[in-house]
Amino acid sequence: MRSIKGIFVFSLLILAFLSYPVVGYTRERVIVEVAGLSCPFCAFGLEKKLKQIPGAEKVTIKVSEGKAEVEVAEGKKVTKEQVSQAVKESGFTPGKIEIQEEREGTP
Amino acid sequence: MTLRGKRGISLAFLLTAVVLGATPAFAQGPPINTETALLAGFTNAFRTFDQEIDRSGDLPGGMRGDLHVHAVPLMFPYAVTEGKWVVGAAVPYLDKKLDVKGPAGTTSFSENGFGDLRLFTEYAFYIKDEKQKTTRAIVIGGIDLPTGSHGNPDLPQGLWNGSGATNYLMGVAFSYIPARWGFHSDLIYRITIEGSGFEFGDTLRYDVALGYRLWPAIYEVYPSPQINLYFELNGLWEQKSRDISGDGNKVPDSGGNRLFLSPGIQYIPGRAFLIEASVQLPLVENLNGDQLKTDLQANFGFRWLLF
């Protein structure tokens, strides 16, 4: 009886270990260079358009660097085209776009 | 006061009405009194300000006049294509009071209400964006509809709320903004048509502005509070008016050129709101005949980005 209980606990531990990477997730962060961003008050429209991208969770506009960062909700994907289009629609010119993948929930 | 006397006074105040008609009714953002070509700066928004104008001086017939104008323009620019194409509407609320002092005593005239409705459009035909720098140019078009009260024979024409005519305007604006500094200029011509027996003179508005972000020295992350300073030169040339209902001749005491030096300050506390103020000091007032000279002209207002 004792050994069955031990096997059961051991199995649970193995199962937890094997399933742990599965409960982790990836989160995207998109960094886009925005040319023409010389007027901070004008960033209102840029922020609005970037936030409208499906999956966009948080937008940070670094005026001094001429860049905007979009943090994407877990499990969601954003394409470079979507980001480029949003920047254009806000009245600015998109530059280099970089998508970084950050794995969260893993050791 | 005789009709002839009123006519003389009216002729001397034409420029007042035209100056009000030339308020920055479709400004899209910084600076305060000059148009900007950076349309991304101020659209889908509401702007208003309180403009106070005091003028005084000698009038035809040995009289003296004191004029106070309180104007509150209400402006709504809307972006059809953000940063590229804007349409909008603007209408001023006006409150004018004129005291005319002569040997027989003082006569007062006053009028208030909404002025002519302006519909306008702006289109960016040149955009060159670089890192933290932009160069842009736009064309401007507009139409003033005769919605303001006009034609009251007991008032000098300059006190009417509207011109009584449909007027047209066209112009260009240019902006070069390399981060902390900004240079803006505009040139806007308004064609005026006869209305209620009177034709106000055409106007040419010409402005240049230099803006400087006083604080913070380095703008890190949006939104952050900031303070901007502006030094502007705001000019308005006006053609002589024409009295169609009278002799049909040009009015000698009308038209001329005014140029103001306008220092201003702007505070942006955060994301979608700013307050601003400027004083307009007359540098040049080359006016035809007897017309009132500017004692004080000042603006105080706010802009609010709605959506």
GROMACS .gro file of C-alpha atoms in nm:
model
  414
    1MET     CA    1   0.000   0.000   0.000
    2ARG     CA    2   0.285   0.225   0.096
    3SER     CA    3   0.471   0.153  -0.229
    4ILE     CA    4   0.159   0.230  -0.435
    5LYS     CA    5   0.128   0.563  -0.260
    6GLY     CA    6   0.496   0.629  -0.327
    7ILE     CA    7   0.458   0.543  -0.694
    8PHE     CA    8   0.157   0.770  -0.714
    9VAL     CA    9   0.342   1.066  -0.560
   10PHE     CA   10   0.644   0.997  -0.778
   11SER     CA   11   0.422   0.985  -1.086
   12LEU     CA   12   0.265   1.315  -0.991
   13LEU     CA   13   0.607   1.474  -0.954
   14ILE     CA   14   0.719   1.341  -1.293
   15LEU     CA   15   0.397   1.462  -1.449
   16ALA     CA   16   0.436   1.807  -1.295
   17PHE     CA   17   0.793   1.827  -1.416
   18LEU     CA   18   0.703   1.723  -1.769
   19SER     CA   19   0.407   1.956  -1.792
   20TYR     CA   20   0.582   2.261  -1.646
   21PRO     CA   21   0.716   2.395  -1.979
   22VAL     CA   22   0.365   2.360  -2.121
   23VAL     CA   23   0.216   2.609  -1.871
   24GLY     CA   24   0.487   2.864  -1.963
   25TYR     CA   25   0.413   3.099  -2.254
   26THR     CA   26   0.578   3.334  -2.496
   27ARG     CA   27   0.514   3.704  -2.514
   28GLU     CA   28   0.607   3.923  -2.805
   29ARG     CA   29   0.756   4.268  -2.780
   30VAL     CA   30   0.765   4.474  -3.098
   31ILE     CA   31   1.008   4.765  -3.130
   32VAL     CA   32   0.952   5.004  -3.419
   33GLU     CA   33   1.156   5.305  -3.521
   34VAL     CA   34   0.928   5.602  -3.589
   35ALA     CA   35   1.073   5.874  -3.809
   36GLY     CA   36   0.933   6.225  -3.774
   37LEU     CA   37   0.845   6.188  -3.408
   38SER     CA   38   0.964   6.532  -3.308
   39CYS     CA   39   0.654   6.662  -3.133
   40PRO     CA   40   0.557   6.473  -2.816
   41PHE     CA   41   0.201   6.608  -2.825
   42CYS     CA   42   0.167   6.442  -3.166
   43ALA     CA   43   0.243   6.102  -3.013
   44PHE     CA   44  -0.124   6.081  -2.904
   45GLY     CA   45  -0.227   5.955  -3.246
   46LEU     CA   46   0.063   5.712  -3.266
   47GLU     CA   47  -0.019   5.560  -2.929
   48LYS     CA   48  -0.385   5.533  -3.027
   49LYS     CA   49  -0.312   5.352  -3.354
   50LEU     CA   50  -0.060   5.111  -3.199
   51LYS     CA   51  -0.304   5.022  -2.921
   52GLN     CA   52  -0.566   4.939  -3.184
   53ILE     CA   53  -0.353   4.653  -3.322
   54PRO     CA   54  -0.527   4.327  -3.220
   55GLY     CA   55  -0.326   4.174  -2.938
   56ALA     CA   56  -0.143   4.494  -2.842
   57GLU     CA   57  -0.146   4.517  -2.465
   58LYS     CA   58   0.085   4.802  -2.373
   59VAL     CA   59   0.245   5.076  -2.579
   60THR     CA   60   0.551   5.272  -2.472
   61ILE     CA   61   0.673   5.562  -2.684
   62LYS     CA   62   1.036   5.657  -2.628
   63VAL     CA   63   1.046   5.999  -2.787
   64SER     CA   64   1.414   6.059  -2.715
   65GLU     CA   65   1.502   5.739  -2.904
   66GLY     CA   66   1.245   5.785  -3.179
   67LYS     CA   67   1.103   5.440  -3.103
   68ALA     CA   68   0.779   5.281  -2.991
   69GLU     CA   69   0.743   4.950  -2.812
   70VAL     CA   70   0.436   4.731  -2.824
   71GLU     CA   71   0.394   4.455  -2.569
   72VAL     CA   72   0.170   4.185  -2.709
   73ALA     CA   73  -0.071   3.984  -2.496
   74GLU     CA   74   0.033   3.629  -2.412
   75GLY     CA   75  -0.027   3.383  -2.688
   76LYS     CA   76  -0.108   3.659  -2.941
   77LYS     CA   77   0.094   3.746  -3.249
   78VAL     CA   78   0.148   4.079  -3.422
   79THR     CA   79   0.297   4.114  -3.767
   80LYS     CA   80   0.545   4.373  -3.889
   81GLU     CA   81   0.291   4.479  -4.150
   82GLN     CA   82   0.033   4.559  -3.883
   83VAL     CA   83   0.282   4.772  -3.692
   84SER     CA   84   0.404   4.946  -4.005
   85GLN     CA   85   0.047   5.023  -4.110
   86ALA     CA   86  -0.041   5.163  -3.766
   87VAL     CA   87   0.258   5.399  -3.772
   88LYS     CA   88   0.167   5.517  -4.122
   89GLU     CA   89  -0.196   5.571  -4.022
   90SER     CA   90  -0.083   5.789  -3.732
   91GLY     CA   91   0.091   6.023  -3.975
   92PHE     CA   92   0.451   5.913  -3.923
   93THR     CA   93   0.703   5.706  -4.115
   94PRO     CA   94   0.792   5.357  -3.989
   95GLY     CA   95   1.155   5.246  -3.987
   96LYS     CA   96   1.314   4.921  -3.874
   97ILE     CA   97   1.076   4.685  -3.695
   98GLU     CA   98   1.205   4.420  -3.458
   99ILE     CA   99   0.993   4.148  -3.297
  100GLN     CA  100   1.139   3.996  -2.983
  101GLU     CA  101   1.001   3.683  -2.828
  102GLU     CA  102   1.019   3.655  -2.453
  103ARG     CA  103   0.944   3.325  -2.288
  104GLU     CA  104   0.763   3.364  -1.962
  105GLY     CA  105   0.661   3.115  -1.695
  106THR     CA  106   0.970   2.893  -1.751
  107PRO     CA  107   1.262   2.850  -1.512
  108MET     CA  108  -2.573  11.056  -3.439
  109THR     CA  109  -2.645  11.106  -3.808
  110LEU     CA  110  -2.630  10.825  -4.059
  111ARG     CA  111  -2.337  11.004  -4.218
  112GLY     CA  112  -2.161  11.004  -3.882
  113LYS     CA  113  -2.224  10.633  -3.840
  114ARG     CA  114  -2.096  10.571  -4.188
  115GLY     CA  115  -1.773  10.753  -4.101
  116ILE     CA  116  -1.730  10.544  -3.788
  117SER     CA  117  -1.813  10.224  -3.965
  118LEU     CA  118  -1.551  10.286  -4.225
  119ALA     CA  119  -1.291  10.330  -3.959
  120PHE     CA  120  -1.358   9.994  -3.800
  121LEU     CA  121  -1.352   9.763  -4.090
  122LEU     CA  122  -1.018   9.618  -4.005
  123THR     CA  123  -1.144   9.498  -3.672
  124ALA     CA  124  -1.387   9.261  -3.834
  125VAL     CA  125  -1.128   9.134  -4.074
  126VAL     CA  126  -0.872   9.074  -3.804
  127LEU     CA  127  -1.123   8.862  -3.617
  128GLY     CA  128  -1.199   8.672  -3.931
  129ALA     CA  129  -0.832   8.593  -3.957
  130THR     CA  130  -0.788   8.441  -3.613
  131PRO     CA  131  -0.605   8.107  -3.621
  132ALA     CA  132  -0.925   7.923  -3.689
  133PHE     CA  133  -0.772   7.603  -3.813
  134ALA     CA  134  -0.455   7.577  -3.622
  135GLN     CA  135  -0.362   7.212  -3.575
  136GLY     CA  136  -0.127   7.239  -3.283
  137PRO     CA  137   0.175   7.421  -3.169
  138PRO     CA  138   0.254   7.707  -3.227
  139ILE     CA  139  -0.015   7.936  -3.087
  140ASN     CA  140  -0.093   8.188  -3.362
  141THR     CA  141   0.073   8.036  -3.668
  142GLU     CA  142  -0.045   7.735  -3.863
  143THR     CA  143   0.157   7.415  -3.843
  144ALA     CA  144   0.202   7.171  -4.128
  145LEU     CA  145   0.238   6.881  -3.884
  146LEU     CA  146  -0.122   6.765  -3.906
  147ALA     CA  147  -0.055   6.468  -3.678
  148GLY     CA  148  -0.031   6.714  -3.393
  149PHE     CA  149  -0.385   6.824  -3.345
  150THR     CA  150  -0.682   6.647  -3.498
  151ASN     CA  151  -1.005   6.490  -3.374
  152ALA     CA  152  -0.996   6.760  -3.117
  153PHE     CA  153  -1.146   7.073  -2.975
  154ARG     CA  154  -0.970   7.403  -2.941
  155THR     CA  155  -1.085   7.731  -2.799
  156PHE     CA  156  -0.932   8.042  -2.657
  157ASP     CA  157  -1.027   8.378  -2.524
  158GLN     CA  158  -0.900   8.660  -2.740
  159GLU     CA  159  -0.906   9.010  -2.597
  160ILE     CA  160  -0.850   9.309  -2.823
  161ASP     CA  161  -0.837   9.673  -2.716
  162ARG     CA  162  -0.800   9.944  -2.976
  163SER     CA  163  -0.825  10.321  -2.960
  164GLY     CA  164  -0.748  10.627  -3.163
  165ASP     CA  165  -0.880  10.916  -3.364
  166LEU     CA  166  -1.169  10.875  -3.603
  167PRO     CA  167  -1.285  11.075  -3.901
  168GLY     CA  168  -1.475  11.389  -3.802
  169GLY     CA  169  -1.257  11.474  -3.503
  170MET     CA  170  -1.398  11.195  -3.286
  171ARG     CA  171  -1.216  10.945  -3.072
  172GLY     CA  172  -1.295  10.575  -3.045
  173ASP     CA  173  -1.237  10.302  -2.791
  174LEU     CA  174  -1.304   9.948  -2.900
  175HIS     CA  175  -1.305   9.632  -2.693
  176VAL     CA  176  -1.349   9.294  -2.858
  177HIS     CA  177  -1.386   8.968  -2.671
  178ALA     CA  178  -1.372   8.672  -2.908
  179VAL     CA  179  -1.398   8.300  -2.834
  180PRO     CA  180  -1.339   8.085  -3.141
  181LEU     CA  181  -1.454   7.722  -3.122
  182MET     CA  182  -1.265   7.483  -3.350
  183PHE     CA  183  -1.313   7.117  -3.438
  184PRO     CA  184  -1.050   6.963  -3.670
  185TYR     CA  185  -1.107   6.604  -3.782
  186ALA     CA  186  -0.850   6.376  -3.949
  187VAL     CA  187  -0.981   6.202  -4.260
  188THR     CA  188  -0.635   6.052  -4.301
  189GLU     CA  189  -0.421   6.100  -3.991
  190GLY     CA  190  -0.130   6.335  -4.056
  191LYS     CA  191  -0.227   6.378  -4.419
  192TRP     CA  192  -0.575   6.518  -4.466
  193VAL     CA  193  -0.786   6.716  -4.223
  194VAL     CA  194  -1.130   6.873  -4.247
  195GLY     CA  195  -1.290   7.089  -3.984
  196ALA     CA  196  -1.520   7.363  -3.874
  197ALA     CA  197  -1.470   7.677  -3.670
  198VAL     CA  198  -1.704   7.944  -3.545
  199PRO     CA  199  -1.626   8.240  -3.319
  200TYR     CA  200  -1.841   8.384  -3.045
  201LEU     CA  201  -1.797   8.760  -3.049
  202ASP     CA  202  -1.870   9.038  -2.806
  203LYS     CA  203  -1.779   9.387  -2.931
  204LYS     CA  204  -1.822   9.726  -2.773
  205LEU     CA  205  -1.733  10.059  -2.925
  206ASP     CA  206  -1.741  10.398  -2.753
  207VAL     CA  207  -1.721  10.704  -2.974
  208LYS     CA  208  -1.640  11.029  -2.800
  209GLY     CA  209  -1.718  11.357  -2.970
  210PRO     CA  210  -1.806  11.714  -2.875
  211ALA     CA  211  -2.168  11.609  -2.817
  212GLY     CA  212  -2.076  11.330  -2.576
  213THR     CA  213  -2.017  10.957  -2.596
  214THR     CA  214  -2.213  10.717  -2.814
  215SER     CA  215  -2.184  10.343  -2.753
  216PHE     CA  216  -2.237  10.060  -2.998
  217SER     CA  217  -2.232   9.693  -2.912
  218GLU     CA  218  -2.297   9.357  -3.071
  219ASN     CA  219  -2.254   8.996  -2.968
  220GLY     CA  220  -2.328   8.649  -3.097
  221PHE     CA  221  -2.179   8.382  -3.319
  222GLY     CA  222  -1.984   8.491  -3.625
  223ASP     CA  223  -1.944   8.332  -3.965
  224LEU     CA  224  -1.897   7.955  -3.980
  225ARG     CA  225  -1.569   7.850  -4.139
  226LEU     CA  226  -1.532   7.510  -4.306
  227PHE     CA  227  -1.176   7.423  -4.392
  228THR     CA  228  -0.952   7.150  -4.521
  229GLU     CA  229  -0.579   7.090  -4.507
  230TYR     CA  230  -0.373   6.842  -4.706
  231ALA     CA  231  -0.006   6.752  -4.659
  232PHE     CA  232   0.161   6.745  -5.000
  233TYR     CA  233   0.517   6.714  -4.869
  234ILE     CA  234   0.636   6.495  -4.580
  235LYS     CA  235   0.999   6.417  -4.506
  236ASP     CA  236   1.047   6.229  -4.181
  237GLU     CA  237   1.383   6.157  -4.023
  238LYS     CA  238   1.484   6.042  -3.679
  239GLN     CA  239   1.339   6.298  -3.433
  240LYS     CA  240   1.295   6.543  -3.716
  241THR     CA  241   1.024   6.625  -3.966
  242THR     CA  242   0.973   6.863  -4.258
  243ARG     CA  243   0.620   6.910  -4.388
  244ALA     CA  244   0.415   7.135  -4.611
  245ILE     CA  245   0.039   7.159  -4.651
  246VAL     CA  246  -0.216   7.337  -4.866
  247ILE     CA  247  -0.512   7.502  -4.698
  248GLY     CA  248  -0.856   7.575  -4.837
  249GLY     CA  249  -1.167   7.709  -4.675
  250ILE     CA  250  -1.498   7.881  -4.705
  251ASP     CA  251  -1.664   8.128  -4.468
  252LEU     CA  252  -2.042   8.102  -4.466
  253PRO     CA  253  -2.250   8.409  -4.375
  254THR     CA  254  -2.397   8.267  -4.055
  255GLY     CA  255  -2.312   8.565  -3.836
  256SER     CA  256  -2.559   8.852  -3.804
  257HIS     CA  257  -2.495   9.131  -4.052
  258GLY     CA  258  -2.654   9.422  -4.228
  259ASN     CA  259  -2.773   9.612  -3.919
  260PRO     CA  260  -2.780   9.976  -4.044
  261ASP     CA  261  -2.750  10.108  -3.689
  262LEU     CA  262  -2.411   9.949  -3.642
  263PRO     CA  263  -2.076  10.022  -3.802
  264GLN     CA  264  -1.996   9.733  -4.039
  265GLY     CA  265  -1.692   9.646  -3.832
  266LEU     CA  266  -1.919   9.555  -3.543
  267TRP     CA  267  -2.126   9.308  -3.739
  268ASN     CA  268  -2.076   8.947  -3.629
  269GLY     CA  269  -2.054   8.830  -3.988
  270SER     CA  270  -1.951   8.974  -4.320
  271GLY     CA  271  -2.280   8.890  -4.490
  272ALA     CA  272  -2.098   8.715  -4.770
  273THR     CA  273  -1.951   8.380  -4.860
  274ASN     CA  274  -1.574   8.422  -4.857
  275TYR     CA  275  -1.299   8.189  -4.971
  276LEU     CA  276  -0.950   8.125  -4.846
  277MET     CA  277  -0.647   7.939  -4.972
  278GLY     CA  278  -0.296   7.910  -4.846
  279VAL     CA  279   0.009   7.708  -4.761
  280ALA     CA  280   0.194   7.627  -4.441
  281PHE     CA  281   0.541   7.489  -4.383
  282SER     CA  282   0.695   7.331  -4.072
  283TYR     CA  283   1.045   7.213  -3.991
  284ILE     CA  284   1.073   7.052  -3.649
  285PRO     CA  285   1.410   6.913  -3.545
  286ALA     CA  286   1.326   6.778  -3.197
  287ARG     CA  287   1.355   7.055  -2.939
  288TRP     CA  288   1.313   7.343  -3.184
  289GLY     CA  289   1.041   7.406  -3.433
  290PHE     CA  290   0.998   7.648  -3.722
  291HIS     CA  291   0.657   7.716  -3.873
  292SER     CA  292   0.524   7.957  -4.131
  293ASP     CA  293   0.207   8.018  -4.327
  294LEU     CA  294   0.067   8.235  -4.603
  295ILE     CA  295  -0.312   8.250  -4.638
  296TYR     CA  296  -0.513   8.464  -4.876
  297ARG     CA  297  -0.883   8.532  -4.821
  298ILE     CA  298  -1.104   8.647  -5.106
  299THR     CA  299  -1.401   8.846  -4.981
  300ILE     CA  300  -1.726   8.896  -5.166
  301GLU     CA  301  -1.990   9.166  -5.131
  302GLY     CA  302  -2.260   9.107  -4.873
  303SER     CA  303  -2.533   9.336  -4.738
  304GLY     CA  304  -2.413   9.616  -4.961
  305PHE     CA  305  -2.059   9.608  -4.834
  306GLU     CA  306  -1.741   9.433  -4.939
  307PHE     CA  307  -1.466   9.390  -4.684
  308GLY     CA  308  -1.119   9.392  -4.836
  309ASP     CA  309  -0.932   9.077  -4.927
  310THR     CA  310  -0.672   8.978  -4.669
  311LEU     CA  311  -0.331   8.817  -4.673
  312ARG     CA  312  -0.225   8.655  -4.351
  313TYR     CA  313   0.147   8.586  -4.307
  314ASP     CA  314   0.302   8.429  -3.999
  315VAL     CA  315   0.630   8.282  -3.886
  316ALA     CA  316   0.694   8.110  -3.553
  317LEU     CA  317   0.989   7.971  -3.368
  318GLY     CA  318   0.912   7.721  -3.094
  319TYR     CA  319   1.142   7.590  -2.824
  320ARG     CA  320   1.080   7.318  -2.567
  321LEU     CA  321   1.195   7.482  -2.247
  322TRP     CA  322   1.135   7.180  -2.027
  323PRO     CA  323   1.226   6.900  -2.015
  324ALA     CA  324   1.559   6.933  -2.193
  325ILE     CA  325   1.532   6.570  -2.302
  326TYR     CA  326   1.186   6.428  -2.353
  327GLU     CA  327   1.224   6.062  -2.261
  328VAL     CA  328   0.895   5.874  -2.259
  329TYR     CA  329   0.552   5.989  -2.373
  330PRO     CA  330   0.344   6.122  -2.203
  331SER     CA  331   0.544   6.362  -1.987
  332PRO     CA  332   0.470   6.720  -1.888
  333GLN     CA  333   0.639   6.984  -2.099
  334ILE     CA  334   0.663   7.361  -2.138
  335ASN     CA  335   0.710   7.522  -2.478
  336LEU     CA  336   0.797   7.882  -2.560
  337TYR     CA  337   0.701   8.055  -2.886
  338PHE     CA  338   0.819   8.368  -3.059
  339GLU     CA  339   0.593   8.454  -3.348
  340LEU     CA  340   0.555   8.729  -3.603
  341ASN     CA  341   0.190   8.749  -3.708
  342GLY     CA  342   0.099   8.975  -3.996
  343LEU     CA  343  -0.222   9.070  -4.169
  344TRP     CA  344  -0.244   9.285  -4.478
  345GLU     CA  345  -0.586   9.402  -4.585
  346GLN     CA  346  -0.709   9.558  -4.904
  347LYS     CA  347  -0.938   9.862  -4.884
  348SER     CA  348  -1.305   9.783  -4.845
  349ARG     CA  349  -1.576   9.889  -5.085
  350ASP     CA  350  -1.909  10.049  -4.994
  351ILE     CA  351  -2.140   9.901  -5.253
  352SER     CA  352  -2.462  10.047  -5.112
  353GLY     CA  353  -2.312  10.397  -5.100
  354ASP     CA  354  -2.102  10.544  -5.377
  355GLY     CA  355  -1.943  10.213  -5.464
  356ASN     CA  356  -1.597  10.354  -5.408
  357LYS     CA  357  -1.320  10.214  -5.196
  358VAL     CA  358  -1.328  10.326  -4.836
  359PRO     CA  359  -1.031  10.552  -4.760
  360ASP     CA  360  -1.026  10.471  -4.387
  361SER     CA  361  -0.986  10.100  -4.434
  362GLY     CA  362  -0.720   9.846  -4.513
  363GLY     CA  363  -0.354   9.845  -4.430
  364ASN     CA  364  -0.099   9.627  -4.269
  365ARG     CA  365  -0.054   9.508  -3.912
  366LEU     CA  366   0.238   9.306  -3.781
  367PHE     CA  367   0.253   9.169  -3.428
  368LEU     CA  368   0.535   9.021  -3.224
  369SER     CA  369   0.372   8.744  -3.025
  370PRO     CA  370   0.562   8.578  -2.743
  371GLY     CA  371   0.374   8.283  -2.599
  372ILE     CA  372   0.393   7.995  -2.356
  373GLN     CA  373   0.234   7.652  -2.368
  374TYR     CA  374   0.201   7.392  -2.093
  375ILE     CA  375   0.123   7.029  -2.172
  376PRO     CA  376   0.050   6.841  -1.851
  377GLY     CA  377   0.011   6.499  -2.008
  378ARG     CA  378  -0.145   6.307  -2.290
  379ALA     CA  379  -0.434   6.497  -2.447
  380PHE     CA  380  -0.459   6.846  -2.310
  381LEU     CA  381  -0.266   7.170  -2.325
  382ILE     CA  382  -0.309   7.529  -2.217
  383GLU     CA  383  -0.145   7.825  -2.385
  384ALA     CA  384  -0.123   8.202  -2.375
  385SER     CA  385   0.028   8.471  -2.592
  386VAL     CA  386   0.047   8.848  -2.598
  387GLN     CA  387   0.047   9.022  -2.936
  388LEU     CA  388   0.253   9.340  -2.940
  389PRO     CA  389   0.204   9.565  -3.244
  390LEU     CA  390   0.530   9.617  -3.433
  391VAL     CA  391   0.383   9.776  -3.744
  392GLU     CA  392   0.041   9.935  -3.796
  393ASN     CA  393   0.043  10.093  -4.138
  394LEU     CA  394  -0.323  10.173  -4.174
  395ASN     CA  395  -0.497  10.378  -4.440
  396GLY     CA  396  -0.669  10.695  -4.324
  397ASP     CA  397  -0.802  10.720  -3.969
  398GLN     CA  398  -0.830  10.382  -3.798
  399LEU     CA  399  -0.791  10.260  -3.445
  400LYS     CA  400  -0.451  10.139  -3.329
  401THR     CA  401  -0.396   9.833  -3.110
  402ASP     CA  402  -0.341   9.891  -2.739
  403LEU     CA  403  -0.364   9.529  -2.631
  404GLN     CA  404  -0.418   9.194  -2.797
  405ALA     CA  405  -0.387   8.873  -2.599
  406ASN     CA  406  -0.498   8.510  -2.624
  407PHE     CA  407  -0.548   8.248  -2.356
  408GLY     CA  408  -0.684   7.906  -2.435
  409PHE     CA  409  -0.669   7.529  -2.439
  410ARG     CA  410  -0.673   7.234  -2.677
  411TRP     CA  411  -0.817   6.896  -2.601
  412LEU     CA  412  -0.757   6.583  -2.806
  413LEU     CA  413  -1.091   6.404  -2.792
  414PHE     CA  414  -1.033   6.070  -2.965
   0.00000   0.00000   0.00000
